[in-house]
PDB file of C-alpha atoms and ligand atoms in Angstrom:
ATOM      1  CA  MET Y   1     -12.760   6.164  21.964  1.00 48.00           C
ATOM      2  CA  THR Y   2      -9.690   4.114  22.985  1.00 60.00           C
ATOM      3  CA  GLN Y   3      -7.022   4.069  20.308  1.00 82.00           C
ATOM      4  CA  THR Y   4      -5.766   0.588  19.590  1.00 95.00           C
ATOM      5  CA  THR Y   5      -2.220  -0.289  18.658  1.00 98.00           C
ATOM      6  CA  ARG Y   6      -1.736  -3.155  16.227  1.00 98.00           C
ATOM      7  CA  ILE Y   7       1.187  -5.370  17.107  1.00 98.00           C
ATOM      8  CA  ILE Y   8       3.055  -8.377  15.809  1.00 98.00           C
ATOM      9  CA  LEU Y   9       4.427 -10.461  18.686  1.00 99.00           C
ATOM     10  CA  ASP Y  10       7.589 -12.397  17.784  1.00 99.00           C
ATOM     11  CA  CYS Y  11       8.120 -14.886  20.588  1.00 98.00           C
ATOM     12  CA  ASP Y  12       9.443 -18.238  21.861  1.00 98.00           C
ATOM     13  CA  PRO Y  13       6.792 -19.572  24.279  1.00 98.00           C
ATOM     14  CA  GLY Y  14       8.017 -20.028  26.930  1.00 96.00           C
ATOM     15  CA  VAL Y  15       6.011 -19.485  30.133  1.00 97.00           C
ATOM     16  CA  ASP Y  16       6.319 -15.696  30.186  1.00 98.00           C
ATOM     17  CA  ASP Y  17       5.779 -15.498  26.404  1.00 98.00           C
ATOM     18  CA  ALA Y  18       2.497 -17.383  26.922  1.00 98.00           C
ATOM     19  CA  LEU Y  19       1.531 -14.833  29.556  1.00 98.00           C
ATOM     20  CA  ALA Y  20       2.484 -12.046  27.124  1.00 98.00           C
ATOM     21  CA  ILE Y  21       0.292 -13.528  24.369  1.00 98.00           C
ATOM     22  CA  THR Y  22      -2.599 -13.660  26.829  1.00 98.00           C
ATOM     23  CA  PHE Y  23      -2.080 -10.032  27.818  1.00 98.00           C
ATOM     24  CA  ALA Y  24      -1.790  -8.883  24.183  1.00 98.00           C
ATOM     25  CA  HIS Y  25      -4.994 -10.691  23.248  1.00 98.00           C
ATOM     26  CA  GLY Y  26      -6.917  -9.350  26.224  1.00 98.00           C
ATOM     27  CA  HIS Y  27      -5.895  -5.702  26.428  1.00 98.00           C
ATOM     28  CA  PRO Y  28      -8.513  -3.500  24.761  1.00 98.00           C
ATOM     29  CA  GLY Y  29      -5.865  -1.062  23.523  1.00 98.00           C
ATOM     30  CA  ILE Y  30      -3.957  -3.755  21.617  1.00 98.00           C
ATOM     31  CA  GLU Y  31      -4.909  -5.612  18.458  1.00 98.00           C
ATOM     32  CA  LEU Y  32      -2.772  -8.707  18.012  1.00 98.00           C
ATOM     33  CA  ALA Y  33      -2.254  -8.806  14.233  1.00 98.00           C
ATOM     34  CA  GLY Y  34      -0.101 -11.912  14.318  1.00 98.00           C
ATOM     35  CA  ILE Y  35       2.207 -14.110  16.344  1.00 98.00           C
ATOM     36  CA  THR Y  36       5.521 -15.249  14.898  1.00 98.00           C
ATOM     37  CA  THR Y  37       7.685 -17.868  16.526  1.00 98.00           C
ATOM     38  CA  VAL Y  38      11.395 -18.472  16.857  1.00 98.00           C
ATOM     39  CA  ALA Y  39      13.554 -21.113  18.522  1.00 98.00           C
ATOM     40  CA  GLY Y  40      14.619 -20.032  21.983  1.00 98.00           C
ATOM     41  CA  ASN Y  41      13.281 -21.313  25.271  1.00 97.00           C
ATOM     42  CA  VAL Y  42      12.545 -24.602  23.471  1.00 98.00           C
ATOM     43  CA  GLY Y  43      12.867 -25.715  19.842  1.00 98.00           C
ATOM     44  CA  LEU Y  44      10.823 -24.129  17.053  1.00 98.00           C
ATOM     45  CA  ASP Y  45       8.345 -27.025  16.800  1.00 98.00           C
ATOM     46  CA  LYS Y  46       7.490 -26.557  20.471  1.00 98.00           C
ATOM     47  CA  THR Y  47       7.415 -22.743  20.506  1.00 98.00           C
ATOM     48  CA  THR Y  48       5.031 -22.871  17.531  1.00 98.00           C
ATOM     49  CA  ALA Y  49       2.862 -25.602  19.060  1.00 98.00           C
ATOM     50  CA  ASN Y  50       2.758 -23.671  22.341  1.00 98.00           C
ATOM     51  CA  ALA Y  51       1.786 -20.400  20.650  1.00 98.00           C
ATOM     52  CA  LEU Y  52      -1.030 -22.195  18.824  1.00 98.00           C
ATOM     53  CA  ALA Y  53      -2.246 -23.963  21.957  1.00 98.00           C
ATOM     54  CA  VAL Y  54      -2.233 -20.786  24.043  1.00 98.00           C
ATOM     55  CA  ALA Y  55      -3.975 -18.749  21.318  1.00 98.00           C
ATOM     56  CA  SER Y  56      -6.641 -21.396  20.929  1.00 98.00           C
ATOM     57  CA  PHE Y  57      -7.153 -21.808  24.687  1.00 98.00           C
ATOM     58  CA  ILE Y  58      -7.639 -18.087  25.352  1.00 98.00           C
ATOM     59  CA  GLY Y  59     -10.005 -17.541  22.407  1.00 97.00           C
ATOM     60  CA  ALA Y  60      -7.464 -16.090  19.967  1.00 97.00           C
ATOM     61  CA  ALA Y  61      -7.521 -18.965  17.469  1.00 95.00           C
ATOM     62  CA  GLY Y  62      -8.160 -16.429  14.684  1.00 95.00           C
ATOM     63  CA  THR Y  63      -4.759 -14.809  15.216  1.00 98.00           C
ATOM     64  CA  PRO Y  64      -2.299 -16.208  12.665  1.00 98.00           C
ATOM     65  CA  VAL Y  65       0.725 -18.005  14.109  1.00 98.00           C
ATOM     66  CA  THR Y  66       3.620 -18.188  11.648  1.00 98.00           C
ATOM     67  CA  ALA Y  67       6.769 -20.188  12.344  1.00 98.00           C
ATOM     68  CA  GLY Y  68      10.185 -18.642  11.805  1.00 98.00           C
ATOM     69  CA  CYS Y  69      13.814 -19.575  12.354  1.00 98.00           C
ATOM     70  CA  PRO Y  70      14.741 -22.920  13.917  1.00 98.00           C
ATOM     71  CA  ALA Y  71      18.231 -21.807  15.000  1.00 98.00           C
ATOM     72  CA  PRO Y  72      20.317 -18.667  15.598  1.00 98.00           C
ATOM     73  CA  LEU Y  73      22.100 -16.977  12.683  1.00 98.00           C
ATOM     74  CA  LEU Y  74      25.528 -18.490  13.331  1.00 97.00           C
ATOM     75  CA  ARG Y  75      25.464 -20.523  16.526  1.00 96.00           C
ATOM     76  CA  PRO Y  76      23.906 -23.796  17.567  1.00 95.00           C
ATOM     77  CA  ALA Y  77      20.517 -23.519  19.263  1.00 95.00           C
ATOM     78  CA  LEU Y  78      20.750 -23.594  23.064  1.00 93.00           C
ATOM     79  CA  ASP Y  79      17.436 -23.695  24.883  1.00 94.00           C
ATOM     80  CA  ALA Y  80      16.135 -22.835  28.344  1.00 94.00           C
ATOM     81  CA  ARG Y  81      14.271 -26.064  29.176  1.00 94.00           C
ATOM     82  CA  ASP Y  82      15.763 -25.874  32.651  1.00 92.00           C
ATOM     83  CA  VAL Y  83      13.722 -22.698  33.215  1.00 93.00           C
ATOM     84  CA  HIS Y  84      10.537 -23.341  31.183  1.00 94.00           C
ATOM     85  CA  GLY Y  85      10.240 -27.149  31.401  1.00 93.00           C
ATOM     86  CA  GLU Y  86      10.457 -29.798  28.658  1.00 95.00           C
ATOM     87  CA  SER Y  87       7.351 -28.545  26.857  1.00 97.00           C
ATOM     88  CA  GLY Y  88       8.201 -24.880  27.325  1.00 97.00           C
ATOM     89  CA  LEU Y  89       4.956 -24.180  29.187  1.00 97.00           C
ATOM     90  CA  GLY Y  90       6.050 -25.250  32.672  1.00 96.00           C
ATOM     91  CA  GLY Y  91       3.331 -27.482  34.140  1.00 96.00           C
ATOM     92  CA  ALA Y  92       0.504 -26.293  31.855  1.00 97.00           C
ATOM     93  CA  VAL Y  93      -1.024 -28.964  29.625  1.00 97.00           C
ATOM     94  CA  LEU Y  94      -3.453 -27.389  27.169  1.00 98.00           C
ATOM     95  CA  PRO Y  95      -5.957 -28.990  24.767  1.00 97.00           C
ATOM     96  CA  GLU Y  96      -4.975 -29.535  21.131  1.00 95.00           C
ATOM     97  CA  PRO Y  97      -5.232 -26.217  19.257  1.00 95.00           C
ATOM     98  CA  GLN Y  98      -8.144 -25.614  16.891  1.00 88.00           C
ATOM     99  CA  ALA Y  99      -5.864 -24.357  14.114  1.00 90.00           C
ATOM    100  CA  GLY Y 100      -2.453 -25.173  12.678  1.00 97.00           C
ATOM    101  CA  PRO Y 101       0.275 -22.687  11.824  1.00 98.00           C
ATOM    102  CA  ALA Y 102      -0.245 -20.242   8.969  1.00 98.00           C
ATOM    103  CA  SER Y 103       1.586 -21.084   5.767  1.00 98.00           C
ATOM    104  CA  GLY Y 104       4.791 -19.228   4.955  1.00 98.00           C
ATOM    105  CA  HIS Y 105       7.703 -18.030   7.025  1.00 98.00           C
ATOM    106  CA  ALA Y 106       7.661 -15.569   9.929  1.00 98.00           C
ATOM    107  CA  VAL Y 107      10.192 -13.323   8.176  1.00 98.00           C
ATOM    108  CA  ASP Y 108       7.855 -12.960   5.170  1.00 98.00           C
ATOM    109  CA  PHE Y 109       4.874 -12.384   7.452  1.00 98.00           C
ATOM    110  CA  ILE Y 110       6.702  -9.603   9.318  1.00 98.00           C
ATOM    111  CA  ILE Y 111       7.911  -7.886   6.131  1.00 98.00           C
ATOM    112  CA  GLY Y 112       4.583  -8.265   4.314  1.00 98.00           C
ATOM    113  CA  THR Y 113       2.443  -7.072   7.220  1.00 98.00           C
ATOM    114  CA  LEU Y 114       4.591  -4.010   7.921  1.00 98.00           C
ATOM    115  CA  ALA Y 115       4.935  -3.153   4.219  1.00 98.00           C
ATOM    116  CA  ALA Y 116       1.150  -3.141   3.900  1.00 98.00           C
ATOM    117  CA  ALA Y 117       0.705  -0.612   6.725  1.00 98.00           C
ATOM    118  CA  PRO Y 118       3.849   1.494   7.119  1.00 98.00           C
ATOM    119  CA  GLY Y 119       3.955   3.491  10.352  1.00 98.00           C
ATOM    120  CA  GLU Y 120       0.979   1.681  11.854  1.00 98.00           C
ATOM    121  CA  ILE Y 121       2.203  -1.533  13.464  1.00 98.00           C
ATOM    122  CA  THR Y 122       4.387  -1.990  16.527  1.00 98.00           C
ATOM    123  CA  LEU Y 123       6.756  -4.929  16.432  1.00 98.00           C
ATOM    124  CA  VAL Y 124       7.338  -6.595  19.800  1.00 99.00           C
ATOM    125  CA  ALA Y 125      10.012  -9.271  20.207  1.00 99.00           C
ATOM    126  CA  THR Y 126      10.195 -11.435  23.315  1.00 98.00           C
ATOM    127  CA  GLY Y 127      12.580 -14.136  22.119  1.00 98.00           C
ATOM    128  CA  PRO Y 128      15.996 -14.311  20.467  1.00 98.00           C
ATOM    129  CA  LEU Y 129      16.163 -11.740  17.660  1.00 98.00           C
ATOM    130  CA  THR Y 130      16.856 -14.148  14.776  1.00 98.00           C
ATOM    131  CA  ASN Y 131      13.609 -13.505  12.832  1.00 98.00           C
ATOM    132  CA  ILE Y 132      13.914  -9.741  13.222  1.00 99.00           C
ATOM    133  CA  ALA Y 133      17.558  -9.677  12.088  1.00 98.00           C
ATOM    134  CA  LEU Y 134      16.766 -11.741   9.002  1.00 98.00           C
ATOM    135  CA  ALA Y 135      13.779  -9.553   8.195  1.00 98.00           C
ATOM    136  CA  LEU Y 136      16.003  -6.454   8.416  1.00 98.00           C
ATOM    137  CA  ARG Y 137      18.667  -8.054   6.235  1.00 98.00           C
ATOM    138  CA  ARG Y 138      16.059  -8.957   3.610  1.00 98.00           C
ATOM    139  CA  GLU Y 139      14.217  -5.635   3.803  1.00 98.00           C
ATOM    140  CA  PRO Y 140      16.165  -2.788   5.472  1.00 98.00           C
ATOM    141  CA  ARG Y 141      13.188  -0.409   4.911  1.00 98.00           C
ATOM    142  CA  LEU Y 142      11.470  -2.372   7.678  1.00 98.00           C
ATOM    143  CA  ALA Y 143      13.258  -0.153  10.203  1.00 98.00           C
ATOM    144  CA  GLY Y 144      11.284   2.802   8.889  1.00 98.00           C
ATOM    145  CA  TRP Y 145       7.986   0.971   8.599  1.00 98.00           C
ATOM    146  CA  VAL Y 146       7.444   0.109  12.256  1.00 98.00           C
ATOM    147  CA  ARG Y 147       5.382   2.388  14.446  1.00 98.00           C
ATOM    148  CA  ASP Y 148       7.615   1.325  17.343  1.00 98.00           C
ATOM    149  CA  PHE Y 149       9.977  -1.569  18.038  1.00 98.00           C
ATOM    150  CA  VAL Y 150      10.015  -3.025  21.532  1.00 99.00           C
ATOM    151  CA  ILE Y 151      12.012  -5.944  22.869  1.00 98.00           C
ATOM    152  CA  MET Y 152      12.212  -7.879  26.072  1.00 98.00           C
ATOM    153  CA  GLY Y 153      15.917  -8.467  26.188  1.00 98.00           C
ATOM    154  CA  GLY Y 154      19.223  -7.238  27.475  1.00 98.00           C
ATOM    155  CA  SER Y 155      20.277  -5.499  30.622  1.00 97.00           C
ATOM    156  CA  ALA Y 156      22.146  -2.329  31.495  1.00 98.00           C
ATOM    157  CA  GLY Y 157      23.566  -4.266  34.443  1.00 97.00           C
ATOM    158  CA  ARG Y 158      24.075  -7.958  35.033  1.00 95.00           C
ATOM    159  CA  GLY Y 159      22.763 -10.840  32.947  1.00 95.00           C
ATOM    160  CA  ASN Y 160      20.615 -13.819  33.921  1.00 93.00           C
ATOM    161  CA  THR Y 161      22.094 -16.533  31.680  1.00 94.00           C
ATOM    162  CA  THR Y 162      25.696 -15.509  32.263  1.00 95.00           C
ATOM    163  CA  PRO Y 163      26.879 -12.769  34.606  1.00 96.00           C
ATOM    164  CA  ALA Y 164      27.068 -10.512  31.542  1.00 97.00           C
ATOM    165  CA  ALA Y 165      24.200 -11.603  29.285  1.00 97.00           C
ATOM    166  CA  GLU Y 166      20.419 -11.841  29.316  1.00 96.00           C
ATOM    167  CA  PHE Y 167      18.983 -15.006  27.644  1.00 96.00           C
ATOM    168  CA  ASN Y 168      17.388 -13.514  24.490  1.00 97.00           C
ATOM    169  CA  ILE Y 169      20.566 -11.644  23.538  1.00 98.00           C
ATOM    170  CA  TRP Y 170      22.895 -14.443  24.680  1.00 97.00           C
ATOM    171  CA  ALA Y 171      21.012 -16.996  22.532  1.00 98.00           C
ATOM    172  CA  ASP Y 172      21.702 -15.104  19.268  1.00 98.00           C
ATOM    173  CA  PRO Y 173      24.109 -12.210  19.808  1.00 98.00           C
ATOM    174  CA  GLU Y 174      24.857 -11.773  16.106  1.00 98.00           C
ATOM    175  CA  ALA Y 175      21.145 -11.250  15.424  1.00 98.00           C
ATOM    176  CA  ALA Y 176      20.907  -8.801  18.319  1.00 98.00           C
ATOM    177  CA  ALA Y 177      23.895  -6.869  16.937  1.00 98.00           C
ATOM    178  CA  VAL Y 178      22.146  -6.552  13.563  1.00 98.00           C
ATOM    179  CA  VAL Y 179      18.948  -5.392  15.255  1.00 98.00           C
ATOM    180  CA  PHE Y 180      20.589  -2.761  17.499  1.00 98.00           C
ATOM    181  CA  GLY Y 181      22.591  -1.520  14.512  1.00 98.00           C
ATOM    182  CA  ALA Y 182      19.668  -1.148  12.103  1.00 98.00           C
ATOM    183  CA  GLY Y 183      19.284   2.617  12.429  1.00 98.00           C
ATOM    184  CA  TRP Y 184      15.961   2.507  14.269  1.00 98.00           C
ATOM    185  CA  GLN Y 185      15.165   3.097  17.904  1.00 98.00           C
ATOM    186  CA  VAL Y 186      15.030  -0.062  19.996  1.00 98.00           C
ATOM    187  CA  THR Y 187      12.896   0.178  23.123  1.00 98.00           C
ATOM    188  CA  MET Y 188      14.768  -2.171  25.418  1.00 98.00           C
ATOM    189  CA  ILE Y 189      12.680  -3.607  28.226  1.00 98.00           C
ATOM    190  CA  GLY Y 190      15.421  -5.556  29.947  1.00 98.00           C
ATOM    191  CA  LEU Y 191      16.251  -7.190  33.244  1.00 96.00           C
ATOM    192  CA  ASP Y 192      16.674  -3.777  34.900  1.00 97.00           C
ATOM    193  CA  VAL Y 193      12.881  -3.633  35.141  1.00 98.00           C
ATOM    194  CA  THR Y 194      11.595  -7.121  34.378  1.00 97.00           C
ATOM    195  CA  LEU Y 195      13.223  -8.679  37.432  1.00 95.00           C
ATOM    196  CA  ARG Y 196      10.901  -6.493  39.509  1.00 96.00           C
ATOM    197  CA  THR Y 197       7.859  -8.391  38.204  1.00 97.00           C
ATOM    198  CA  ARG Y 198       8.017 -11.610  40.176  1.00 94.00           C
ATOM    199  CA  PRO Y 199       4.493 -12.814  40.893  1.00 95.00           C
ATOM    200  CA  GLU Y 200       4.262 -12.974  44.672  1.00 93.00           C
ATOM    201  CA  ALA Y 201       1.532 -14.555  46.821  1.00 94.00           C
ATOM    202  CA  PRO Y 202      -1.114 -11.790  46.436  1.00 96.00           C
ATOM    203  CA  VAL Y 203      -0.732 -11.902  42.639  1.00 97.00           C
ATOM    204  CA  LEU Y 204      -0.987 -15.704  42.545  1.00 96.00           C
ATOM    205  CA  SER Y 205      -4.040 -15.531  44.745  1.00 97.00           C
ATOM    206  CA  ARG Y 206      -5.750 -13.131  42.302  1.00 97.00           C
ATOM    207  CA  MET Y 207      -4.894 -15.564  39.488  1.00 98.00           C
ATOM    208  CA  ARG Y 208      -6.795 -18.271  41.394  1.00 98.00           C
ATOM    209  CA  GLU Y 209      -9.971 -16.262  40.806  1.00 97.00           C
ATOM    210  CA  LEU Y 210      -9.632 -16.449  37.013  1.00 98.00           C
ATOM    211  CA  GLY Y 211     -11.337 -19.802  36.367  1.00 98.00           C
ATOM    212  CA  ALA Y 212      -9.749 -22.041  33.734  1.00 98.00           C
ATOM    213  CA  LEU Y 213      -7.357 -19.295  32.632  1.00 98.00           C
ATOM    214  CA  GLY Y 214      -5.818 -19.381  36.093  1.00 98.00           C
ATOM    215  CA  SER Y 215      -6.154 -23.066  36.906  1.00 98.00           C
ATOM    216  CA  ASP Y 216      -5.132 -24.508  33.509  1.00 98.00           C
ATOM    217  CA  LEU Y 217      -2.664 -21.976  32.140  1.00 98.00           C
ATOM    218  CA  LEU Y 218      -1.303 -19.221  34.379  1.00 98.00           C
ATOM    219  CA  LEU Y 219      -0.824 -21.090  37.651  1.00 97.00           C
ATOM    220  CA  PRO Y 220       0.527 -24.431  36.356  1.00 97.00           C
ATOM    221  CA  ALA Y 221       2.798 -22.614  33.914  1.00 97.00           C
ATOM    222  CA  LEU Y 222       4.212 -20.384  36.644  1.00 95.00           C
ATOM    223  CA  GLY Y 223       4.298 -23.307  39.112  1.00 93.00           C
ATOM    224  CA  GLN Y 224       7.039 -25.061  37.147  1.00 92.00           C
ATOM    225  CA  TYR Y 225       8.878 -21.985  35.906  1.00 91.00           C
ATOM    226  CA  LYS Y 226      12.286 -21.884  37.489  1.00 84.00           C
ATOM    227  CA  SER Y 227      14.924 -19.258  37.770  1.00 73.00           C
ATOM    228  CA  VAL Y 228      18.457 -19.137  39.018  1.00 62.00           C
ATOM    229  CA  GLU Y 229      17.768 -15.884  40.861  1.00 63.00           C
ATOM    230  CA  GLY Y 230      14.800 -17.172  42.870  1.00 63.00           C
ATOM    231  CA  ASP Y 231      11.159 -16.618  41.959  1.00 66.00           C
ATOM    232  CA  PRO Y 232      11.034 -16.032  38.216  1.00 88.00           C
ATOM    233  CA  ALA Y 233       9.734 -12.828  36.721  1.00 96.00           C
ATOM    234  CA  VAL Y 234       7.176 -12.410  33.934  1.00 97.00           C
ATOM    235  CA  HIS Y 235       9.767 -10.665  31.740  1.00 97.00           C
ATOM    236  CA  ASP Y 236       7.935 -10.814  28.421  1.00 98.00           C
ATOM    237  CA  VAL Y 237       4.665  -9.419  29.728  1.00 98.00           C
ATOM    238  CA  CYS Y 238       6.542  -6.186  30.477  1.00 98.00           C
ATOM    239  CA  ALA Y 239       7.287  -5.568  26.781  1.00 98.00           C
ATOM    240  CA  VAL Y 240       3.611  -5.826  25.814  1.00 98.00           C
ATOM    241  CA  ALA Y 241       2.504  -3.900  28.909  1.00 98.00           C
ATOM    242  CA  TYR Y 242       4.819  -1.110  27.747  1.00 98.00           C
ATOM    243  CA  VAL Y 243       2.848  -0.882  24.489  1.00 98.00           C
ATOM    244  CA  ALA Y 244      -0.423  -0.704  26.426  1.00 98.00           C
ATOM    245  CA  GLU Y 245       0.728   1.695  29.161  1.00 98.00           C
ATOM    246  CA  PRO Y 246       4.106   3.293  28.423  1.00 98.00           C
ATOM    247  CA  GLY Y 247       3.671   5.606  31.414  1.00 98.00           C
ATOM    248  CA  LEU Y 248       4.336   2.678  33.773  1.00 98.00           C
ATOM    249  CA  PHE Y 249       7.976   2.724  32.705  1.00 98.00           C
ATOM    250  CA  GLY Y 250      10.832   5.204  33.020  1.00 98.00           C
ATOM    251  CA  LEU Y 251      13.060   5.175  29.929  1.00 98.00           C
ATOM    252  CA  VAL Y 252      16.520   6.591  29.381  1.00 98.00           C
ATOM    253  CA  PRO Y 253      18.173   7.125  25.956  1.00 98.00           C
ATOM    254  CA  ALA Y 254      21.394   5.158  25.516  1.00 98.00           C
ATOM    255  CA  ARG Y 255      23.790   3.764  22.964  1.00 98.00           C
ATOM    256  CA  VAL Y 256      23.526  -0.032  23.259  1.00 98.00           C
ATOM    257  CA  SER Y 257      26.208  -2.217  21.649  1.00 98.00           C
ATOM    258  CA  VAL Y 258      26.005  -5.993  21.636  1.00 98.00           C
ATOM    259  CA  GLU Y 259      29.149  -7.939  22.508  1.00 98.00           C
ATOM    260  CA  THR Y 260      29.560 -10.875  20.116  1.00 98.00           C
ATOM    261  CA  ARG Y 261      33.180 -11.860  20.664  1.00 96.00           C
ATOM    262  CA  GLY Y 262      33.999 -11.696  24.356  1.00 95.00           C
ATOM    263  CA  GLN Y 263      35.026 -15.005  25.883  1.00 96.00           C
ATOM    264  CA  TRP Y 264      33.063 -14.207  29.069  1.00 97.00           C
ATOM    265  CA  THR Y 265      30.789 -11.450  27.869  1.00 98.00           C
ATOM    266  CA  SER Y 266      29.168 -12.713  24.659  1.00 98.00           C
ATOM    267  CA  GLY Y 267      25.601 -11.421  24.496  1.00 98.00           C
ATOM    268  CA  MET Y 268      26.221  -8.498  26.832  1.00 98.00           C
ATOM    269  CA  THR Y 269      24.266  -5.329  25.993  1.00 98.00           C
ATOM    270  CA  VAL Y 270      26.866  -2.669  26.737  1.00 98.00           C
ATOM    271  CA  THR Y 271      24.691   0.309  27.650  1.00 98.00           C
ATOM    272  CA  ASP Y 272      26.252   3.763  27.437  1.00 98.00           C
ATOM    273  CA  PHE Y 273      23.911   6.387  28.873  1.00 97.00           C
ATOM    274  CA  ALA Y 274      26.395   9.137  28.051  1.00 96.00           C
ATOM    275  CA  GLY Y 275      27.154   7.939  24.537  1.00 80.00           C
ATOM    276  CA  ALA Y 276      26.664   9.925  21.387  1.00 86.00           C
ATOM    277  CA  GLU Y 277      23.833   8.950  19.035  1.00 95.00           C
ATOM    278  CA  PRO Y 278      21.517   6.871  21.178  1.00 98.00           C
ATOM    279  CA  ASN Y 279      20.019   3.862  19.376  1.00 98.00           C
ATOM    280  CA  ALA Y 280      17.803   2.747  22.236  1.00 98.00           C
ATOM    281  CA  LEU Y 281      15.417   3.801  24.949  1.00 98.00           C
ATOM    282  CA  VAL Y 282      16.274   1.657  27.946  1.00 98.00           C
ATOM    283  CA  ALA Y 283      13.681   0.990  30.646  1.00 98.00           C
ATOM    284  CA  MET Y 284      15.182   1.659  34.075  1.00 98.00           C
ATOM    285  CA  GLU Y 285      12.036   2.206  36.157  1.00 98.00           C
ATOM    286  CA  ILE Y 286       8.721   0.375  36.464  1.00 98.00           C
ATOM    287  CA  ASP Y 287       5.695   0.985  38.666  1.00 98.00           C
ATOM    288  CA  THR Y 288       5.315  -2.629  39.750  1.00 98.00           C
ATOM    289  CA  GLY Y 289       2.000  -2.198  41.605  1.00 98.00           C
ATOM    290  CA  ALA Y 290       0.357  -0.498  38.629  1.00 98.00           C
ATOM    291  CA  PHE Y 291       1.876  -3.130  36.330  1.00 98.00           C
ATOM    292  CA  TRP Y 292       0.184  -5.965  38.213  1.00 98.00           C
ATOM    293  CA  ASP Y 293      -3.125  -4.084  38.372  1.00 98.00           C
ATOM    294  CA  LEU Y 294      -2.977  -3.669  34.595  1.00 98.00           C
ATOM    295  CA  VAL Y 295      -1.990  -7.275  33.919  1.00 98.00           C
ATOM    296  CA  LEU Y 296      -4.489  -8.863  36.305  1.00 98.00           C
ATOM    297  CA  GLY Y 297      -7.265  -6.550  35.120  1.00 98.00           C
ATOM    298  CA  THR Y 298      -6.561  -7.612  31.543  1.00 98.00           C
ATOM    299  CA  TYR Y 299      -6.475 -11.297  32.511  1.00 98.00           C
ATOM    300  CA  SER Y 300      -9.884 -10.873  34.201  1.00 98.00           C
ATOM    301  CA  GLN Y 301     -11.290  -9.713  30.883  1.00 98.00           C
ATOM    302  CA  VAL Y 302      -9.775 -12.706  29.079  1.00 98.00           C
ATOM    303  CA  ALA Y 303     -11.146 -15.045  31.746  1.00 98.00           C
ATOM    304  CA  ALA Y 304     -14.629 -13.508  31.498  1.00 97.00           C
ATOM    305  CA  ALA Y 305     -14.683 -13.950  27.720  1.00 97.00           C
ATOM    306  CA  MET Y 306     -13.634 -17.616  28.116  1.00 96.00           C
ATOM    307  CA  ARG Y 307     -16.560 -18.446  30.432  1.00 89.00           C
TER     308      ARG Y 307
HETATM  309  C1  BDR T   1      13.845 -13.972  28.626  1.00 66.46           C
HETATM  310  O1  BDR T   1      14.416 -15.243  28.374  1.00 66.46           O
HETATM  311  C2  BDR T   1      13.420 -16.215  28.234  1.00 66.46           C
HETATM  312  O2  BDR T   1      13.735 -17.363  28.950  1.00 66.46           O
HETATM  313  C3  BDR T   1      12.128 -15.570  28.675  1.00 66.46           C
HETATM  314  O3  BDR T   1      11.040 -16.068  27.915  1.00 66.46           O
HETATM  315  C4  BDR T   1      12.358 -14.118  28.430  1.00 66.46           C
HETATM  316  O4  BDR T   1      12.028 -13.768  27.097  1.00 66.46           O
HETATM  317  C5  BDR T   1      14.259 -13.519  30.007  1.00 66.46           C
HETATM  318  O5  BDR T   1      15.645 -13.424  30.088  1.00 66.46           O
HETATM  319 CA1   CA T   2      10.666 -15.192  25.702  1.00 66.46          CA
END
């Protein structure tokens, strides 16, 4: 019998977040216990509306979507509309969702859900880390309650929003500093691997065979998803794919410190592979071919269930 991993996905959809939600819903080894939203790629109203619309469209309307923080801990909210489009979903226009957001705040949902099942649920964050930092500040035992904690964020090398910083860390570096300093192990799925997941022609062509999932969500979303470094990558899908198939990734222990003060380096994840007391496992290798086989296979199952 396949063992399933329950996850909470904290996200800011976002084209690649939408693709990550779809993967999490469709993979038989993952049970999506809840989606929480945060301001990031677009404002909180839009990330929440997008999460609801995607969940409803793919047949996951029963998954609770709980809204969280509308702005970073200390800084003004700066979005990534230039990358993800005005709506946050690129060129995808989805039907009105069947359900509204769950009542309550994402921080309470995260604390309450993990408290009820300590050691059982993996927390995956694919947006700025504001909700997670606040949850840790409110309930430091959270760090011991997760089965695993996985983020898409950071880089051991260069950034994508500035030369030094990746978007999710750059958007709320103070939150990221709290999260990396919480005494738990952060599995950091950063640009070192995610930039190797750009959907090229053969991948797009397989998406064309996925009926409405391909024609109404995946392809129009990706079609208007821009990136400064050329074809954009499906960063956030990597974090959820890691939960499903950790063997696709090569991880190295490291001490990761988040720069919050540097004039040119704010949001940098300074990654010391030789440092004492590692606080992170940093993904440095990915089997890209196997990754796409896994992702497209999972999308086929979602598409079949939608027919
Ligand atoms: C990350 O930033 C966002 O724009 C994407 O959704 C992803 O989470 C990549 O740097
Ligand atoms: Ca994201």
